[in-house]
Short mmCIF file of C-alpha atoms and ligand atoms in Angstrom, two decimals:
data_model
loop_
_atom_site.label_atom_id
_atom_site.label_comp_id
_atom_site.label_asym_id
_atom_site.label_seq_id
_atom_site.Cartn_x
_atom_site.Cartn_y
_atom_site.Cartn_z
CA MET A 1364 0.00 0.00 0.00
CA LEU A 1365 1.30 3.43 -0.91
CA ARG A 1366 1.79 5.68 2.07
CA TRP A 1367 0.07 9.06 1.91
CA PHE A 1368 3.21 10.95 0.86
CA GLU A 1369 4.00 8.48 -1.91
CA GLN A 1370 0.82 9.43 -3.70
CA LYS A 1371 0.58 12.23 -6.21
CA ASP A 1372 -1.92 15.02 -6.31
CA THR A 1373 -1.21 17.79 -8.78
CA GLY A 1374 -4.76 19.12 -8.67
CA ARG A 1375 -3.47 22.47 -7.52
CA PRO A 1376 0.06 23.32 -8.65
CA GLY A 1377 2.32 24.38 -5.80
CA VAL A 1378 0.31 22.70 -3.08
CA ILE A 1379 2.09 19.72 -1.57
CA SER A 1380 -0.08 18.45 1.25
CA SER A 1381 -2.85 19.20 3.73
CA ARG A 1382 -3.10 18.40 7.40
CA ILE A 1383 -5.82 18.59 10.03
CA ARG A 1384 -4.94 18.23 13.67
CA LEU A 1385 -7.44 18.17 16.53
CA VAL A 1386 -6.62 18.01 20.22
CA ARG A 1387 -9.04 16.79 22.85
CA ASN A 1388 -8.94 15.84 26.51
CA TRP A 1389 -10.94 13.25 28.37
CA GLN A 1390 -12.86 14.91 31.16
CA ASP A 1391 -12.11 12.16 33.69
CA TYR A 1392 -8.41 12.91 33.98
CA ARG A 1393 -6.18 15.89 34.63
CA PHE A 1394 -4.10 16.95 31.62
CA PRO A 1395 -0.97 14.88 30.84
CA SER A 1396 1.56 17.23 32.46
CA THR A 1397 0.03 16.72 35.90
CA LEU A 1398 -0.70 12.99 35.68
CA ASP A 1399 1.70 10.65 37.42
CA GLU A 1400 3.11 7.50 35.82
CA LYS A 1401 0.37 5.27 37.19
CA GLU A 1402 -2.50 7.55 36.14
CA SER A 1403 -0.98 8.02 32.69
CA GLY A 1404 -0.66 4.28 32.18
CA GLU A 1405 -4.19 3.69 33.38
CA MET A 1406 -5.60 6.40 31.15
CA VAL A 1407 -3.74 5.27 28.03
CA ARG A 1408 -4.88 1.70 28.58
CA SER A 1409 -8.50 2.83 28.98
CA LEU A 1410 -8.29 4.82 25.76
CA GLU A 1411 -6.58 1.99 23.92
CA PHE A 1412 -9.24 -0.47 25.03
CA GLY A 1413 -12.11 1.90 24.30
CA LEU A 1414 -10.83 2.65 20.80
CA LYS A 1415 -9.71 -0.81 19.78
CA ASP A 1416 -12.38 -1.08 17.05
CA LEU A 1417 -11.53 2.30 15.58
CA GLY A 1418 -12.02 2.36 11.84
CA LYS A 1419 -13.44 -1.19 11.69
CA ASP A 1420 -16.78 -0.04 10.30
CA GLU A 1421 -15.09 1.72 7.42
CA GLY A 1422 -12.72 -1.17 6.85
CA HIS A 1423 -9.69 0.78 7.99
CA ASN A 1424 -6.92 -0.91 9.86
CA PHE A 1425 -5.27 0.83 12.76
CA GLU A 1426 -2.25 -0.45 14.59
CA PHE A 1427 -1.61 0.48 18.17
CA ALA A 1428 1.79 0.93 19.80
CA MET A 1429 3.05 2.34 23.06
CA LEU A 1430 5.51 5.10 22.13
CA GLY A 1431 7.91 3.77 24.74
CA ASP A 1432 8.08 0.44 22.92
CA LEU A 1433 9.33 2.10 19.75
CA GLU A 1434 13.04 2.66 19.19
CA GLU A 1435 14.08 6.29 19.42
CA LEU A 1436 15.18 6.12 15.77
CA ASP A 1437 11.71 4.93 14.75
CA ARG A 1438 10.10 7.76 16.65
CA VAL A 1439 12.34 10.32 14.95
CA ALA A 1440 11.65 8.70 11.57
CA LEU A 1441 7.91 8.98 12.27
CA LYS A 1442 8.43 12.63 13.10
CA GLU A 1443 10.24 13.13 9.79
CA ARG A 1444 7.25 11.53 8.08
CA ARG A 1445 5.07 14.00 10.02
CA VAL A 1446 3.20 11.41 12.07
CA LEU A 1447 4.63 12.47 15.44
CA ASN A 1448 5.56 15.91 16.72
CA SER A 1449 8.61 16.75 18.83
CA ALA A 1450 6.69 16.43 22.07
CA ALA A 1451 5.80 12.86 21.17
CA VAL A 1452 9.40 12.01 20.23
CA SER A 1453 10.85 13.21 23.52
CA ASN A 1454 7.92 12.07 25.65
CA LYS A 1455 8.88 9.81 28.56
CA LYS A 1456 5.52 9.02 30.16
CA PRO A 1457 3.21 6.21 29.08
CA ALA A 1458 1.83 7.30 25.71
CA GLY A 1459 0.40 5.50 22.75
CA ILE A 1460 -0.45 5.87 19.09
CA PHE A 1461 -3.06 4.47 16.77
CA ILE A 1462 -1.75 4.67 13.24
CA SER A 1463 -3.36 3.75 9.94
CA GLU A 1464 -1.63 1.51 7.42
CA ASN A 1465 -0.68 4.29 5.02
CA GLU A 1466 0.23 6.58 7.93
CA ASP A 1467 -2.26 9.24 6.90
CA THR A 1468 -4.20 9.01 10.16
CA GLY A 1469 -2.64 9.03 13.60
CA ILE A 1470 -4.14 9.34 17.05
CA VAL A 1471 -1.56 10.07 19.70
CA LEU A 1472 -2.55 9.43 23.30
CA ASN A 1473 -1.18 11.28 26.32
CA CYS A 1474 1.48 13.57 24.91
CA ASP A 1475 0.70 17.29 25.16
CA ASP A 1476 -2.98 16.43 25.42
CA HIS A 1477 -4.85 13.19 26.03
CA ILE A 1478 -5.90 12.82 22.41
CA ARG A 1479 -4.31 14.27 19.28
CA ILE A 1480 -6.02 13.33 16.04
CA GLN A 1481 -4.09 14.03 12.86
CA LEU A 1482 -4.91 13.44 9.22
CA LEU A 1483 -2.62 14.04 6.28
CA GLN A 1484 -3.20 13.97 2.55
CA MET A 1485 -1.38 15.11 -0.56
CA GLY A 1486 -2.96 18.09 -2.33
CA LEU A 1487 -5.37 20.73 -1.09
CA HIS A 1488 -8.05 18.86 0.84
CA LEU A 1489 -8.66 20.53 4.19
CA GLU A 1490 -12.44 20.28 3.87
CA GLU A 1491 -12.34 16.58 3.23
CA LEU A 1492 -9.81 15.95 6.00
CA TRP A 1493 -11.90 17.95 8.45
CA GLU A 1494 -14.90 15.79 7.67
CA ARG A 1495 -12.92 12.61 8.25
CA ALA A 1496 -11.35 14.00 11.43
CA GLY A 1497 -14.81 14.94 12.67
CA LYS A 1498 -15.98 11.36 12.33
CA ILE A 1499 -13.04 10.06 14.34
CA ASP A 1500 -13.61 12.83 16.86
CA ASP A 1501 -17.25 11.76 17.30
CA TYR A 1502 -16.29 8.10 17.54
CA ILE A 1503 -13.90 8.87 20.39
CA ASN A 1504 -16.31 11.30 22.05
CA GLU A 1505 -19.00 8.63 21.99
CA ARG A 1506 -16.80 6.62 24.30
CA PHE A 1507 -14.99 9.31 26.26
CA ALA A 1508 -16.61 12.57 27.33
CA TYR A 1509 -14.42 15.55 26.56
CA ALA A 1510 -13.26 18.41 28.74
CA PHE A 1511 -15.39 21.13 27.21
CA ASP A 1512 -16.60 24.56 28.27
CA ASP A 1513 -19.38 26.45 26.52
CA ARG A 1514 -17.32 29.59 26.49
CA TYR A 1515 -13.74 28.33 26.04
CA GLY A 1516 -14.66 25.36 23.86
CA TYR A 1517 -12.47 22.27 23.98
CA LEU A 1518 -10.09 22.64 26.90
CA THR A 1519 -6.49 21.91 26.00
CA SER A 1520 -3.11 21.96 27.77
CA PHE A 1521 -1.90 24.98 25.84
CA PRO A 1522 -3.90 28.18 25.45
CA THR A 1523 -2.79 28.24 21.81
CA ASN A 1524 -5.06 25.28 21.09
CA MET A 1525 -8.13 26.03 23.18
CA GLY A 1526 -11.52 26.48 21.55
CA THR A 1527 -11.65 24.34 18.44
CA GLY A 1528 -8.40 22.52 19.18
CA LEU A 1529 -7.95 22.69 15.41
CA ARG A 1530 -4.77 23.32 13.50
CA ALA A 1531 -5.34 23.24 9.75
CA SER A 1532 -2.22 23.44 7.66
CA VAL A 1533 -1.09 23.25 4.07
CA VAL A 1534 2.46 22.80 2.81
CA VAL A 1535 3.20 24.77 -0.35
CA HIS A 1536 6.22 25.02 -2.63
CA LEU A 1537 7.28 28.62 -3.31
CA PRO A 1538 10.76 28.53 -4.85
CA MET A 1539 10.50 31.78 -6.78
CA LEU A 1540 8.05 33.83 -4.79
CA SER A 1541 10.15 33.34 -1.66
CA GLN A 1542 13.17 34.85 -3.45
CA GLY A 1543 11.34 38.09 -4.08
CA LYS A 1544 11.68 41.24 -2.03
CA LYS A 1545 7.98 41.36 -1.31
CA PHE A 1546 7.83 37.94 0.28
CA GLN A 1547 8.24 39.01 3.90
CA GLY A 1548 5.52 41.59 3.41
CA LEU A 1549 3.28 38.97 1.89
CA ILE A 1550 3.78 36.74 4.91
CA SER A 1551 2.91 39.61 7.22
CA ASP A 1552 -0.26 40.21 5.20
CA MET A 1553 -1.22 36.58 5.66
CA GLY A 1554 -0.68 37.06 9.37
CA ARG A 1555 -3.20 39.86 9.45
CA PHE A 1556 -5.77 37.47 8.04
CA GLY A 1557 -4.98 34.89 10.68
CA ALA A 1558 -2.72 32.58 8.67
CA SER A 1559 0.87 32.07 9.69
CA VAL A 1560 3.58 30.92 7.30
CA ARG A 1561 6.81 29.24 8.27
CA GLY A 1562 9.66 27.52 6.46
CA VAL A 1563 9.59 23.74 6.80
CA TYR A 1564 13.26 22.79 6.43
CA GLY A 1565 16.39 24.77 7.00
CA GLU A 1566 18.26 26.83 9.51
CA ARG A 1567 18.26 30.51 10.28
CA ASP A 1568 17.27 32.54 7.23
CA GLU A 1569 17.54 29.70 4.78
CA ASN A 1570 14.71 27.42 3.87
CA PHE A 1571 16.12 24.47 1.93
CA GLY A 1572 13.60 23.22 -0.57
CA SER A 1573 11.36 26.30 -0.38
CA LEU A 1574 8.54 24.42 1.32
CA TYR A 1575 6.33 26.57 3.53
CA GLU A 1576 3.66 25.51 5.96
CA ILE A 1577 0.60 27.75 6.22
CA SER A 1578 -1.60 27.29 9.27
CA ASN A 1579 -4.20 29.07 11.36
CA GLN A 1580 -2.90 31.26 14.19
CA LYS A 1581 -6.05 31.26 16.26
CA THR A 1582 -8.13 28.42 17.54
CA LEU A 1583 -10.77 30.21 19.62
CA GLY A 1584 -13.63 32.39 18.45
CA GLN A 1585 -13.80 31.06 14.90
CA THR A 1586 -15.67 28.10 13.53
CA GLU A 1587 -13.75 25.20 12.03
CA ARG A 1588 -15.07 26.15 8.58
CA GLU A 1589 -13.78 29.69 8.99
CA ILE A 1590 -10.37 28.41 10.03
CA ILE A 1591 -10.20 26.01 7.10
CA ASP A 1592 -11.35 28.76 4.78
CA THR A 1593 -8.63 31.14 5.99
CA VAL A 1594 -5.87 28.60 5.50
CA THR A 1595 -7.20 27.39 2.16
CA LYS A 1596 -7.47 30.93 0.84
CA ALA A 1597 -3.94 31.77 1.98
CA ALA A 1598 -2.64 28.62 0.26
CA ILE A 1599 -4.43 29.48 -2.96
CA GLN A 1600 -3.26 33.06 -2.87
CA LEU A 1601 0.39 32.23 -2.28
CA THR A 1602 0.52 29.44 -4.85
CA ASN A 1603 -1.26 31.61 -7.42
CA GLN A 1604 1.32 34.32 -6.94
CA GLU A 1605 4.09 31.74 -7.26
CA LEU A 1606 2.54 30.55 -10.52
CA GLN A 1607 2.49 34.06 -11.92
CA VAL A 1608 6.14 34.63 -11.08
CA ARG A 1609 7.03 31.30 -12.60
CA LYS A 1610 5.09 31.99 -15.78
CA LEU A 1611 6.98 35.23 -16.13
CA SER A 1612 10.30 33.49 -15.58
CA LEU A 1613 9.46 30.97 -18.28
CA GLN A 1614 8.66 33.75 -20.74
CA ARG A 1615 11.81 35.70 -19.98
CA HIS A 1616 14.41 33.18 -18.91
CA ARG A 1617 13.34 29.81 -20.22
CA ASP A 1618 16.89 28.79 -21.17
CA GLU A 1619 18.30 29.57 -17.73
CA ARG A 1620 15.45 27.75 -16.04
CA GLU A 1621 15.93 24.69 -18.23
CA ASP A 1622 19.66 24.74 -17.55
CA GLU A 1623 19.10 24.93 -13.79
CA VAL A 1624 16.66 22.06 -13.77
CA TYR A 1625 18.83 19.76 -15.90
CA LYS A 1626 21.92 20.59 -13.88
CA SER A 1627 20.02 19.77 -10.72
CA TYR A 1628 18.92 16.49 -12.21
CA GLY A 1629 22.49 15.69 -13.17
CA VAL A 1630 23.82 16.39 -9.70
CA LEU A 1631 21.09 14.32 -8.07
CA LYS A 1632 21.51 11.45 -10.52
CA TYR A 1633 25.29 11.19 -10.31
CA SER A 1634 26.47 12.50 -6.96
CA ARG A 1635 28.18 10.17 -4.54
CA ARG A 1636 27.55 12.37 -1.54
CA LEU A 1637 24.79 14.85 -0.87
CA THR A 1638 24.15 16.97 2.17
CA SER A 1639 20.56 17.40 3.22
CA ARG A 1640 20.75 21.06 2.28
CA ASP A 1641 22.00 20.46 -1.27
CA ALA A 1642 19.65 17.58 -1.88
CA MET A 1643 16.66 19.67 -0.83
CA ILE A 1644 17.71 22.58 -3.04
CA PHE A 1645 18.14 20.38 -6.12
CA LEU A 1646 14.95 18.42 -5.45
CA SER A 1647 13.13 21.72 -5.20
CA GLN A 1648 14.46 22.60 -8.69
CA ILE A 1649 13.18 19.27 -10.02
CA MET A 1650 9.82 19.85 -8.38
CA ALA A 1651 9.47 23.23 -10.10
CA GLY A 1652 10.83 21.89 -13.38
CA LEU A 1653 8.32 19.05 -13.49
CA ALA A 1654 5.45 21.40 -12.63
CA ASP A 1655 6.50 23.82 -15.36
CA GLY A 1656 6.97 21.07 -17.94
CA LEU A 1657 10.69 21.78 -18.34
CA ILE A 1658 11.66 18.21 -17.63
CA HIS A 1659 9.89 14.87 -18.01
CA THR A 1660 10.66 11.59 -16.29
CA GLU A 1661 9.87 8.12 -17.61
CA GLU A 1662 7.61 7.38 -14.67
CA ASP A 1663 5.46 9.61 -12.59
CA PHE A 1664 6.80 10.09 -9.09
CA SER A 1665 6.35 12.15 -5.94
CA VAL A 1666 9.29 14.48 -5.36
CA TYR A 1667 7.93 15.04 -1.87
CA ARG A 1668 8.42 11.35 -1.13
CA LEU A 1669 12.13 11.79 -1.85
CA MET A 1670 12.26 14.89 0.32
CA LEU A 1671 10.90 12.92 3.26
CA GLY A 1672 13.00 9.89 2.40
CA ILE A 1673 16.33 11.71 2.60
CA GLN A 1674 15.81 12.95 6.15
CA PRO A 1675 18.46 11.53 8.50
CA ALA A 1676 16.43 9.04 10.54
CA ASN A 1677 14.66 7.62 7.49
CA LEU A 1678 18.01 7.12 5.72
CA GLN A 1679 19.51 5.63 8.83
CA LYS A 1680 16.60 3.18 8.92
CA LEU A 1681 17.70 1.77 5.56
CA SER A 1682 21.08 0.81 6.94
CA ASP A 1683 21.83 -2.04 9.31
CA ARG A 1684 24.45 -0.07 11.24
CA PRO A 1685 24.80 3.48 12.57
CA LEU A 1686 26.11 5.87 9.91
CA SER A 1687 28.53 8.75 10.35
CA LYS A 1688 27.72 12.15 8.88
CA GLU A 1689 29.75 11.40 5.71
CA GLU A 1690 28.22 7.96 5.36
CA LEU A 1691 24.79 9.52 5.73
CA ASP A 1692 25.57 11.91 2.86
CA GLY A 1693 26.65 8.89 0.85
CA ALA A 1694 23.49 6.99 1.69
CA ARG A 1695 21.45 10.05 0.72
CA ALA A 1696 23.09 10.26 -2.70
CA GLU A 1697 22.60 6.54 -3.21
CA PHE A 1698 18.93 6.72 -2.24
CA ILE A 1699 18.28 9.54 -4.68
CA ARG A 1700 20.21 7.85 -7.52
CA ARG A 1701 18.07 4.77 -7.04
CA GLU A 1702 14.71 6.50 -6.63
CA LEU A 1703 14.96 9.29 -9.20
CA PRO A 1704 13.35 8.00 -12.43
CA GLU A 1705 15.15 8.21 -15.77
CA LEU A 1706 14.41 11.07 -18.15
CA MET B 1115 7.25 46.59 14.11
CA LEU B 1116 10.68 45.14 13.32
CA CYS B 1117 12.19 42.24 15.21
CA GLU B 1118 14.37 43.61 17.99
CA LYS B 1119 17.06 41.02 17.43
CA CYS B 1120 17.71 40.95 13.67
CA LYS B 1121 15.98 44.27 12.92
CA ILE B 1122 15.16 42.93 9.46
CA ARG B 1123 11.97 40.94 9.60
CA ASP B 1124 8.59 41.87 10.97
CA ALA B 1125 8.12 40.95 14.59
CA ASN B 1126 5.16 38.63 14.80
CA ILE B 1127 5.94 37.17 18.19
CA GLN B 1128 5.43 39.11 21.30
CA TYR B 1129 7.12 37.92 24.43
CA THR B 1130 6.41 39.48 27.75
CA GLU B 1131 8.83 38.73 30.50
CA VAL B 1132 7.40 38.94 33.95
CA ILE B 1133 10.11 39.26 36.53
CA ASN B 1134 8.96 39.85 40.05
CA GLY B 1135 5.77 41.38 38.85
CA THR B 1136 7.42 43.78 36.40
CA LYS B 1137 6.49 43.25 32.79
CA LYS B 1138 8.88 43.82 29.92
CA GLU B 1139 7.74 43.44 26.35
CA HIS B 1140 9.86 41.95 23.58
CA HIS B 1141 9.13 41.62 19.90
CA PHE B 1142 10.79 38.99 17.75
CA CYS B 1143 10.37 37.49 14.33
CA ALA B 1144 9.66 33.79 14.09
CA GLN B 1145 13.16 32.87 12.96
CA CYS B 1146 14.90 34.69 15.77
CA ALA B 1147 12.44 33.41 18.33
CA LYS B 1148 13.08 29.91 17.11
CA GLU B 1149 16.79 30.22 17.82
CA MET B 1150 16.36 31.64 21.27
CA ASP B 1151 16.15 29.56 24.34
CA PHE B 1152 12.68 29.76 25.72
CA GLY B 1153 12.96 26.52 27.61
CA VAL B 1154 9.84 24.55 26.91
CA TYR B 1155 9.00 26.75 23.95
CA ALA B 1156 11.87 25.43 21.93
CA ALA B 1157 9.78 22.31 21.51
CA ILE B 1158 6.72 24.32 20.69
CA PHE B 1159 8.38 26.14 17.85
CA ASP B 1160 9.93 23.15 16.34
CA GLY B 1161 6.76 21.19 16.76
CA GLU B 1162 3.37 21.87 15.41
CA PHE B 1163 2.77 25.25 16.92
CA PRO B 1164 2.90 27.84 14.22
CA LEU B 1165 4.15 31.28 15.00
CA GLY B 1166 1.73 31.35 17.84
CA LYS B 1167 2.03 34.46 19.86
CA LEU B 1168 2.31 32.28 22.86
CA LEU B 1169 5.37 32.68 24.96
CA SER B 1170 5.40 32.27 28.63
CA GLY B 1171 5.01 35.83 29.70
CA LEU B 1172 2.29 36.65 27.24
CA LEU B 1173 0.02 34.90 29.63
CA GLY B 1174 1.34 36.96 32.48
CA ILE B 1175 -1.68 37.87 34.40
CA GLU B 1176 -2.96 41.39 34.03
CA ASP B 1177 -3.07 43.99 36.67
CA THR B 1178 -5.78 43.10 39.07
CA ASP B 1179 -6.72 44.46 42.40
CA LYS B 1180 -4.87 41.59 43.95
CA GLY B 1181 -1.32 42.35 45.02
CA PRO B 1182 1.49 40.24 43.60
CA ASP B 1183 1.75 38.26 46.80
CA LYS B 1184 -1.83 37.17 46.55
CA LEU B 1185 -1.29 36.08 42.94
CA HIS B 1186 1.54 33.82 43.92
CA GLN B 1187 -0.76 32.00 46.29
CA ILE B 1188 -3.25 31.09 43.60
CA LEU B 1189 -3.27 27.38 43.07
CA CYS B 1190 -5.51 25.09 41.07
CA PRO B 1191 -7.11 22.88 43.70
CA THR B 1192 -7.58 19.99 41.30
CA CYS B 1193 -4.10 19.58 39.86
CA GLY B 1194 -1.96 21.77 42.11
CA THR B 1195 -0.67 24.00 39.31
CA GLY B 1196 0.38 27.29 40.88
CA TYR B 1197 0.32 30.77 39.42
CA ASP B 1198 4.09 30.94 38.88
CA GLU B 1199 4.23 27.57 37.25
CA PHE B 1200 1.31 28.46 35.02
CA VAL B 1201 2.93 31.70 33.88
CA ARG B 1202 6.26 29.98 33.32
CA ASP B 1203 4.91 27.09 31.25
CA SER B 1204 1.78 28.69 29.76
CA ARG B 1205 0.21 25.35 30.28
CA PHE B 1206 -3.01 24.35 31.97
CA GLY B 1207 -2.64 21.36 34.26
CA CYS B 1208 -6.27 20.29 34.07
CA ALA B 1209 -9.68 21.42 32.90
CA ASP B 1210 -10.32 23.19 36.20
CA CYS B 1211 -7.25 25.38 35.69
CA TYR B 1212 -9.40 27.24 33.16
CA SER B 1213 -11.73 28.46 35.87
CA VAL B 1214 -8.80 29.29 38.16
CA PHE B 1215 -6.54 31.13 35.71
CA GLY B 1216 -8.93 31.92 32.86
CA PRO B 1217 -10.63 34.93 34.45
CA LEU B 1218 -7.24 36.39 35.38
CA MET B 1219 -5.90 36.39 31.84
CA GLU B 1220 -8.80 37.46 29.68
CA ASP B 1221 -6.81 40.25 28.03
CA SER B 1222 -3.93 37.94 27.21
CA LEU B 1223 -6.28 35.39 25.74
CA LYS B 1224 -7.93 38.10 23.74
CA GLN B 1225 -4.56 39.09 22.39
CA LEU B 1226 -3.89 35.50 21.48
CA HIS B 1227 -7.23 34.71 19.86
CA GLY B 1228 -8.98 38.00 19.26
CA ASN B 1229 -12.26 36.56 20.40
CA LEU B 1230 -13.02 34.72 23.59
CA ILE B 1231 -16.24 32.95 22.82
CA HIS B 1232 -16.08 29.50 21.29
CA THR B 1233 -18.20 29.35 18.16
CA GLY B 1234 -17.06 26.03 16.74
CA LYS B 1235 -18.11 22.47 17.15
CA THR B 1236 -19.57 21.20 20.40
CA PRO B 1237 -19.20 17.60 21.56
CA VAL B 1238 -21.86 15.38 20.06
CA TYR B 1239 -21.91 12.92 22.91
CA GLN B 1240 -21.64 14.20 26.40
CA ARG B 1241 -23.03 13.32 29.77
CA GLN B 1242 -26.03 11.04 29.23
CA ASP B 1243 -24.61 9.00 26.36
CA TYR B 1244 -21.40 8.80 28.19
CA MET B 1245 -23.08 7.51 31.34
CA ASP B 1246 -24.74 4.76 29.38
CA LEU B 1247 -21.42 3.68 28.06
CA ARG B 1248 -19.67 3.83 31.38
CA SER B 1249 -22.34 1.69 32.91
CA GLY B 1250 -21.37 -0.98 30.45
CA THR B 1251 -23.94 -1.03 27.67
CA GLY B 1252 -21.61 0.22 25.01
CA GLU B 1253 -24.62 1.24 22.94
CA HIS B 1254 -26.53 4.40 22.32
CA GLU B 1255 -29.82 3.04 23.48
CA LYS B 1256 -30.36 2.41 27.10
CA ASP B 1257 -29.95 -1.18 28.09
CA SER B 1258 -32.83 -2.38 30.22
CA THR B 1259 -30.55 -4.54 32.32
CA GLU B 1260 -28.51 -1.54 33.30
CA ASP B 1261 -28.12 -0.98 36.99
CA PRO B 1262 -30.09 2.19 37.72
CA ASN B 1263 -27.92 3.02 40.71
CA SER B 1264 -24.74 3.47 38.75
CA ALA B 1265 -26.48 5.84 36.34
CA VAL B 1266 -27.75 7.90 39.24
CA ASN B 1267 -24.25 8.04 40.62
CA TYR B 1268 -22.89 9.49 37.43
CA GLU B 1269 -25.68 11.98 37.24
CA GLU B 1270 -24.73 13.04 40.73
CA ILE B 1271 -21.05 13.20 39.90
CA PHE B 1272 -21.79 15.55 37.03
CA GLN B 1273 -23.87 17.73 39.26
CA TRP B 1274 -21.12 17.92 41.87
CA ASN B 1275 -18.64 18.61 39.10
CA ALA B 1276 -20.72 21.54 37.96
CA LYS B 1277 -20.87 22.82 41.53
CA LEU B 1278 -17.12 22.39 41.83
CA LYS B 1279 -16.55 24.47 38.72
CA GLU B 1280 -18.83 27.18 39.98
CA ALA B 1281 -17.05 27.23 43.34
CA LEU B 1282 -13.66 27.51 41.64
CA ARG B 1283 -14.84 30.35 39.50
CA PHE B 1284 -15.61 32.31 42.66
CA GLU B 1285 -12.49 31.08 44.40
CA ASP B 1286 -14.58 29.46 47.05
CA TYR B 1287 -12.06 26.78 47.87
CA GLU B 1288 -13.92 25.48 50.88
CA THR B 1289 -16.97 24.53 48.85
CA ALA B 1290 -14.67 23.19 46.15
CA ALA B 1291 -13.03 20.87 48.64
CA VAL B 1292 -16.41 19.55 49.78
CA CYS B 1293 -17.40 18.95 46.15
CA ARG B 1294 -14.23 17.09 45.37
CA ASP B 1295 -14.60 14.82 48.40
CA LYS B 1296 -18.14 14.09 47.38
CA ILE B 1297 -17.08 13.25 43.81
CA LYS B 1298 -14.32 10.99 45.06
CA GLU B 1299 -16.79 9.19 47.29
CA LEU B 1300 -19.28 8.74 44.47
CA LYS B 1301 -16.61 7.47 42.09
CA LYS B 1302 -15.46 4.95 44.67
CA GLY B 1303 -18.99 3.73 45.22
CA ASN B 1304 -19.27 3.19 41.52
CA GLU B 1305 -16.11 1.16 41.30
CA ALA B 1306 -17.36 -1.04 44.11
CA ASP B 1307 -20.54 -1.68 42.14
CA ALA B 1308 -18.65 -2.76 39.08
ZN1 LIG C 310 14.52 38.63 13.91
ZN1 LIG C 311 -5.60 22.48 37.34
#
């Protein structure tokens, strides 16, 4: 079965993926930070038992695991594949996860909050994901009453999640727009409409791969539809602007663009060592080149899958022994050589 | 406003330090904030929190008629989270913390969310359905073999819970303590039935 990020959805150029995350707490227990070991264990077991038939009616298969039973490397690899967040990776208390076969649906128990429902899908599909998340939400709520207040909504550990408990986000690819002078201003504009934009990979001012995640800033005082609408509109606006800039670049500098894309392909196809930074930059070129029809591969493939695949823990997982930094760069180059289709 | 650290990007994160009751405001951009050491917030930034405006001090409690000493004594009776801890971590320890700290930080919450009234989804199943399930039917419809006593117990627990919340809202800790004892007692009785 293809995992969610191995699928392709080019319905809206520039949009990589969508994510819906809901946090909830069971009203019978204090929030995770104030539960002791015994209470945490008891609560997670109750939730696990109560939710054991999750997805059965729809024919979906969920696997359950205690986070503590997973190797640290596996937890980091799951974080790189966006299933877990940092809090779940470093969590030490009893905590669990229900995860679907293709990893698009995950329900984390007892990390920041008792219940964290997350759905991922390639393309722009927040509406659809929200509907699916809502069903899971109701299924859980049917079995476990939530901590809820008429005024403050769903009560969560952090005030940044209270109310709807909803974080809707979309990852977009903005290689050209982000180079422009106006980009910072554009991001500030988005902020005024309640959408925040952050670079996905990279350090300091650099964002290797030009992927940006747009998400809602506020969770209280807006309906879920309004939140989804805000994020969707921001995603459409930014990707439309990117498309315009790209169209212009094709009209004016087609030769340079073609040269860049083919050079990138050459480096990716023949390198023996690639740092994460370089690999992301060249893959970003390929991503733009494919979208603009400057380059064609023999088979269809998801560039995003390669971007996730070359992250350190996922590469390390392919090897049977711990790799040094140089060996990791070697493994990265090898992975890309193997996975990048011929032209 | 420009970020006070790099002075290049727009500051979209406000951080209010509260040291011994004195507030100092800082304004950073997301990138700079990400690199700084905010203790627990490092995880927040690198995790799924977007450029939330949340940073510990933002939730510093506003000026109230209570003196600083009195503030430091505020404690959530359910989970034991104290005022200082709450301000430091910006984290609620339990649902009841909302009634303890919520009223003290309305302005901060308003700054964070703009609007303080929840308008989104409400839980589909709460209370009654839940009681049915807890009493072992596992179905929506009431099971005729269900022990009526256990259902009554839960009804009562919810009522005491409501009272407890009310008491906490008015900082009536004495009544709150009575409610909690009562709830404990009822819960125990229920376990014995099972
Ligand atoms: Zn800055
Ligand atoms: Zn509390």
